[in-house]
Amino acid sequence: MNAPRRLPAKDVVIIGLGWTGSILANELTDEGLDVVAIERGPWRNTADDFAPNTVQDELRYRIRHELFLQPSQTTFTFRNRMNQSALPIRTWGAFMPPNGVGGGGVHWNAETWRFLPSDFVLKSHLTQRYGARFLPQDISIQDWGVTYAQLEPHYDRFEYLCGTSGTAGNLNGQIQAGGNPFEGPRSRPYPTPAQAQPFSHTLFAKAAREMGYKPFPQPSGNLSQAYTNPLGVRMGPCTYCGFCEWFGCANYSKASPQTTLLPVLVRKPNFSARDQCEVTRINVDASGKRATGVTFIDSSGVEWEQPAELVILSAYTIFNVQLLLLSGIGAPYDPQANKGVIGRNFTHQTISDVESFFDKSKFNFNPFIASGAIGMCIDEFNGDNFDHGPHGFVGGGYMGQVQTNGRPIESTPVPPGTPRWGGQWKQAVRDNYLSALKPGTGVHGSMYSYRDVYLDRDPTYQDRFGRPLIRITMDFHENEIKQNAFLTDRFAEVFQAMGAHTVNRKYRKGPYDITDYQTTHLCGGAIMGTDPGTSAINPYLQSWDVPNLFVMGASAFPQNAGYNPTGTLAALALWSAHAIRTRYLKNPGALLHA
Amino acid sequence: MPEGTTHALWRALITAGALLLSACVIAQGGDSDHFDDIQRGRYLTLAADCGACHTDPAGGRPFAGGRPVHTPFGTVVAANITPDAETGIGNWSDAQFEAAIRQGIRADGKRLYPAMPYPYFVTLTPDDVQAIHAYLKSVAPVHQHVATNRLPFPFRERIVMRVWNALYFDGSEFKPDHGKSDSWNRGAYLVQGAGHCGACHTPKGLLGGDKTQQSLHGDSQQGWFAPNITADAVRGIADWSSNDIVAYLKTGHNQFAAAAGPMAEVVTDSTAKLTEADLTAIATYLKDQPGTTAHHTALSAQDPAMVAGAAIYSDLCSACHKPDGSGVPYLIPNLVRSDSIASREPTSLLHVVLHGAQTAATGAEPTAPAMPGFGRQLNDAQVAAVVTYVRNSWGHAASAVAAADVRAARAKHE
């Protein structure tokens, strides 16, 4: 191939224009910098791509994965254990890699959680409370190097950018009725009140309350009312159509880069974007300590070099790790030697569900009245909100009736024992559609990090450019299986109390199944921390090795908590942007010396 | 004599002096390059939205021409008005420029077509025309030939314009109404002159001339209906406050409605860039334009089209526009208070329902929400029913729309 054509230098190049790329683009253009974002997928906006009369198409978007990366463009290989050979993933299962402008912010459900204060100091907290010997062998959890208190203003900014609907549970240390009493203190209420809850969600809350729990509405980026964000972008009230996850929102009511940031960003003369362009490498100078820009390939196969003073890596978790590995930035993780950092502490989530069936003459749930982040939840079994001592595991998750839809293909639960097709199946669907509940991700458990769960370069399989695919090595450990059994049982008890005649517990069991969807919350692989020996980036998300490279996203999480990650990764992006604006730009260089 | 008028008189005298002075400069072979003139000219160029036609929206250089203007008589292409000597207007004198702007006569003596809105620009003061010329002389010259006349016979013979002018062009200057406020008169001057609002909003006769008795009563243009913008209680904007009008022109949006189609372009290219004082002046003038529509009676809710329309509205429209038509302020238009619903002709409503529309994006209102088209989903009778329903609900009363109207609207769009 010829030498790449060189484009005029920019102040900043952003790799991937999803949530964190859009946030950084907005922050850094506000600083007056000339910013270009390079996005592998297509440009997408509400007006052209998400029409309310075509977007509610489960076959097109959910089953056929319209908004997602196509494995023919690039994929990963997978194996459970280190002694196995990994094989390429040819259709998505356990998670759905996003693609295109807006990234995962387009197709998410918009659950907008904050992590618990103890989640950010997990290792020291658990060690202090239970002793180091209580932790599973080979667990590699770490403290984050940033505290909840430091992130709070940035959580707040993100929620006000999105117009998040919710009920505060802790205002400046004062516990609030109706909110989550376990959450960290927030400096002000949610910008909009919680969404109205349909019947089944209300019933779950009532049963939970009677059992002594403190149910609260899930914080939602599907708005309860019209909202104008601080940038002047208008959002509309959610219409409860029940087509959030896998779909773009046509009503301007689900927070996404398209509905909060991009309308302002695209008007800025110092912002530009290239879609359908895939960054193949972050370039570094001869010293290896300074990024000089990126190389990308456009849809015609032409290779370009985009020089820049500052590089923001804000792709999806695995692609962040891939670009670091393929660019030779940071030491690749070696699980045998337990050395190196890139690919380390890769995690996902431990999800399970309970399907419950009620007497149809007494219960009509109208499950199609829903939104992606609707739901009534309890947080008694999340993080370290309960004493793990008697249970022999660590971690937890929120749980709740968070049913997001009553769509015809995937949300037609039938009781155990029903044939999977034919007349009896159809009759069972008819009999149960209105009176059965399927929360989907009812138990939203954490997954902690282990020495043998990681990402590296596959030795066999390559992408269309001849680069090694990323290999996922992941299995559930006993700690997570025990955690899930305990949580699923607690969850099922609430449905029994609601009056279900049949409760089908769908425990999460090992081995980790790459074909069964859990969530798209892949975390870690380029984690943050205060020790360059065990982290790829410092607490400001700045590469230890290349100080003019910042790595955004959930790849920074040292382990995953029992919540959806977007609120936290967005808060981290704003926290990092703040450090860049107030400190790095004044004196470019390492913000923290180890 | 009110104080404002005295000022206006003085201004006129000073202007006359300035004009004499600049005439002397030109006589000496120089150009007017006075900062004040150029900046006033730039502002008037925005108010007149010269760039809308004279800059090719497909990446053309400013004012280098090339945008086709489709008229009922054929296509005219906007000329290059940069100061390029050969292909632009670099050799034109101020007098020649004024003749083109105010009389529709080119430097070579040939007639312009009224796609160039000289019948409105005639009301511009010579002083303002000279300022526009001063500004245009300051922009970068672009060497670009533009074949402006693509009209079919007989219209391509520019001589026909003599007949047209005799019929429609009265060549009268702006006459201030001394009984009205300065703001009203400024508004009148902008609406009638530079803004050439009537070019779209005033109904046209057989040969495309204004029906002056129905000034600003609304007309169909380019597949849209430029609505009645008088204070007509039935069809116009009587229930919009001055602030609503200013917000609409400044940002493309107000609490009831949003600019889409050709008006979205007018807002983003022109009115959004005008001063609050001028927009308030425009609102003052418009709100003082009397309506003439006699009372209309809404169709009965039992009318079959209304029954069908109500059902379709409930299924497809009410989630966003709300069952009572009230919408979401600044995001989803309010069908009760929008100006485009009960208009004389349903052109805009049909356009939006069939093909969808995106609203204007401006600095103050960057969201630019859009509505999708339902033309593939609904047949002609269904579109007719829902449009008829919307035009006869929530206090509206307007003509029913027939399936044949929908068919014609579809055909016209292709």
CSV table of N, CA and C in Angstrom, one decimal, chain A residues 47-48 51-53 226 231-237 239 251-252 263-264 267, chain B residues 319-320 322 328 330-331 358 361-363 365-367 369-370 372-374 377:
chain,number,residue,atom,x,y,z
A,47,ALA,N,-33.8,13.0,12.5
A,47,ALA,CA,-34.7,13.4,11.4
A,47,ALA,C,-34.7,12.5,10.3
A,48,ASP,N,-33.5,12.0,9.9
A,48,ASP,CA,-33.3,11.2,8.7
A,48,ASP,C,-33.4,9.7,9.0
A,51,ALA,N,-37.6,7.6,12.2
A,51,ALA,CA,-38.9,8.1,12.1
A,51,ALA,C,-39.9,7.3,12.9
A,52,PRO,N,-40.9,8.1,13.6
A,52,PRO,CA,-41.8,7.4,14.5
A,52,PRO,C,-42.7,6.4,13.8
A,53,ASN,N,-42.8,6.5,12.5
A,53,ASN,CA,-43.7,5.5,11.8
A,53,ASN,C,-42.9,4.3,11.2
A,226,ALA,N,-41.2,17.3,28.7
A,226,ALA,CA,-40.4,18.1,27.8
A,226,ALA,C,-39.3,18.8,28.6
A,231,LEU,N,-27.5,23.3,26.8
A,231,LEU,CA,-27.0,23.7,25.5
A,231,LEU,C,-28.1,24.3,24.7
A,232,GLY,N,-29.4,24.2,25.2
A,232,GLY,CA,-30.5,24.8,24.4
A,232,GLY,C,-31.2,23.8,23.5
A,233,VAL,N,-30.8,22.5,23.6
A,233,VAL,CA,-31.4,21.4,22.8
A,233,VAL,C,-32.7,21.0,23.5
A,234,ARG,N,-33.7,20.8,22.6
A,234,ARG,CA,-35.0,20.5,23.1
A,234,ARG,C,-35.3,19.0,23.1
A,235,MET,N,-35.9,18.5,24.2
A,235,MET,CA,-36.3,17.1,24.2
A,235,MET,C,-37.8,17.0,24.5
A,236,GLY,N,-38.4,15.9,24.0
A,236,GLY,CA,-39.8,15.8,24.2
A,236,GLY,C,-40.2,14.7,25.2
A,237,PRO,N,-41.4,14.7,25.7
A,237,PRO,CA,-41.8,13.6,26.6
A,237,PRO,C,-41.9,12.3,25.9
A,239,THR,N,-43.2,8.8,24.8
A,239,THR,CA,-44.6,8.3,24.5
A,239,THR,C,-44.9,6.9,24.9
A,251,ASN,N,-38.8,10.2,18.9
A,251,ASN,CA,-39.6,11.3,19.6
A,251,ASN,C,-38.7,12.3,20.3
A,252,TYR,N,-37.4,12.3,20.1
A,252,TYR,CA,-36.6,13.2,20.8
A,252,TYR,C,-36.7,13.1,22.3
A,263,PRO,N,-26.8,18.4,17.8
A,263,PRO,CA,-27.3,19.6,17.2
A,263,PRO,C,-26.5,20.9,17.4
A,264,VAL,N,-25.9,20.9,18.6
A,264,VAL,CA,-25.0,22.1,18.9
A,264,VAL,C,-23.6,21.9,18.2
A,267,ARG,N,-23.0,22.7,14.5
A,267,ARG,CA,-23.0,24.1,14.1
A,267,ARG,C,-21.7,24.8,14.4
B,319,ALA,N,-49.7,10.6,19.5
B,319,ALA,CA,-48.6,10.4,20.4
B,319,ALA,C,-47.7,11.6,20.5
B,320,CYS,N,-47.4,12.2,19.4
B,320,CYS,CA,-46.6,13.4,19.4
B,320,CYS,C,-47.4,14.7,19.5
B,322,LYS,N,-50.4,15.1,20.5
B,322,LYS,CA,-51.3,15.1,21.6
B,322,LYS,C,-52.8,15.0,21.1
B,328,VAL,N,-45.9,19.8,21.6
B,328,VAL,CA,-44.9,20.1,22.6
B,328,VAL,C,-44.2,21.4,22.2
B,330,TYR,N,-42.0,24.2,21.1
B,330,TYR,CA,-40.7,24.3,20.5
B,330,TYR,C,-40.2,23.0,19.9
B,331,LEU,N,-41.0,21.9,19.9
B,331,LEU,CA,-40.6,20.7,19.4
B,331,LEU,C,-41.6,20.0,18.5
B,358,GLN,N,-38.4,18.9,7.8
B,358,GLN,CA,-37.5,19.2,8.9
B,358,GLN,C,-37.6,20.7,9.1
B,361,ALA,N,-32.9,24.9,11.7
B,361,ALA,CA,-31.9,24.9,12.8
B,361,ALA,C,-31.3,26.3,12.9
B,362,THR,N,-31.3,26.8,14.1
B,362,THR,CA,-30.7,28.1,14.3
B,362,THR,C,-29.8,28.1,15.5
B,363,GLY,N,-29.0,29.1,15.8
B,363,GLY,CA,-28.2,29.1,17.0
B,363,GLY,C,-29.0,29.0,18.2
B,365,GLU,N,-32.2,27.9,18.5
B,365,GLU,CA,-33.0,26.7,18.5
B,365,GLU,C,-32.3,25.6,17.6
B,366,PRO,N,-31.2,25.0,18.1
B,366,PRO,CA,-30.5,24.1,17.2
B,366,PRO,C,-31.1,22.7,17.0
B,367,THR,N,-32.2,22.4,17.7
B,367,THR,CA,-32.7,21.0,17.6
B,367,THR,C,-33.2,20.6,16.3
B,369,PRO,N,-36.2,19.7,15.0
B,369,PRO,CA,-37.0,18.5,14.9
B,369,PRO,C,-37.7,18.3,13.5
B,370,ALA,N,-37.9,17.1,13.2
B,370,ALA,CA,-38.5,16.7,11.9
B,370,ALA,C,-39.7,15.9,12.1
B,372,PRO,N,-41.8,12.8,10.0
B,372,PRO,CA,-41.6,11.9,8.8
B,372,PRO,C,-42.8,12.0,7.9
B,373,GLY,N,-42.6,11.6,6.7
B,373,GLY,CA,-43.7,11.5,5.7
B,373,GLY,C,-44.5,10.2,6.0
B,374,PHE,N,-45.8,10.3,5.7
B,374,PHE,CA,-46.7,9.2,5.9
B,374,PHE,C,-47.2,8.7,4.5
B,377,GLN,N,-47.5,5.1,3.8
B,377,GLN,CA,-48.2,4.3,4.8
B,377,GLN,C,-49.7,4.5,4.6
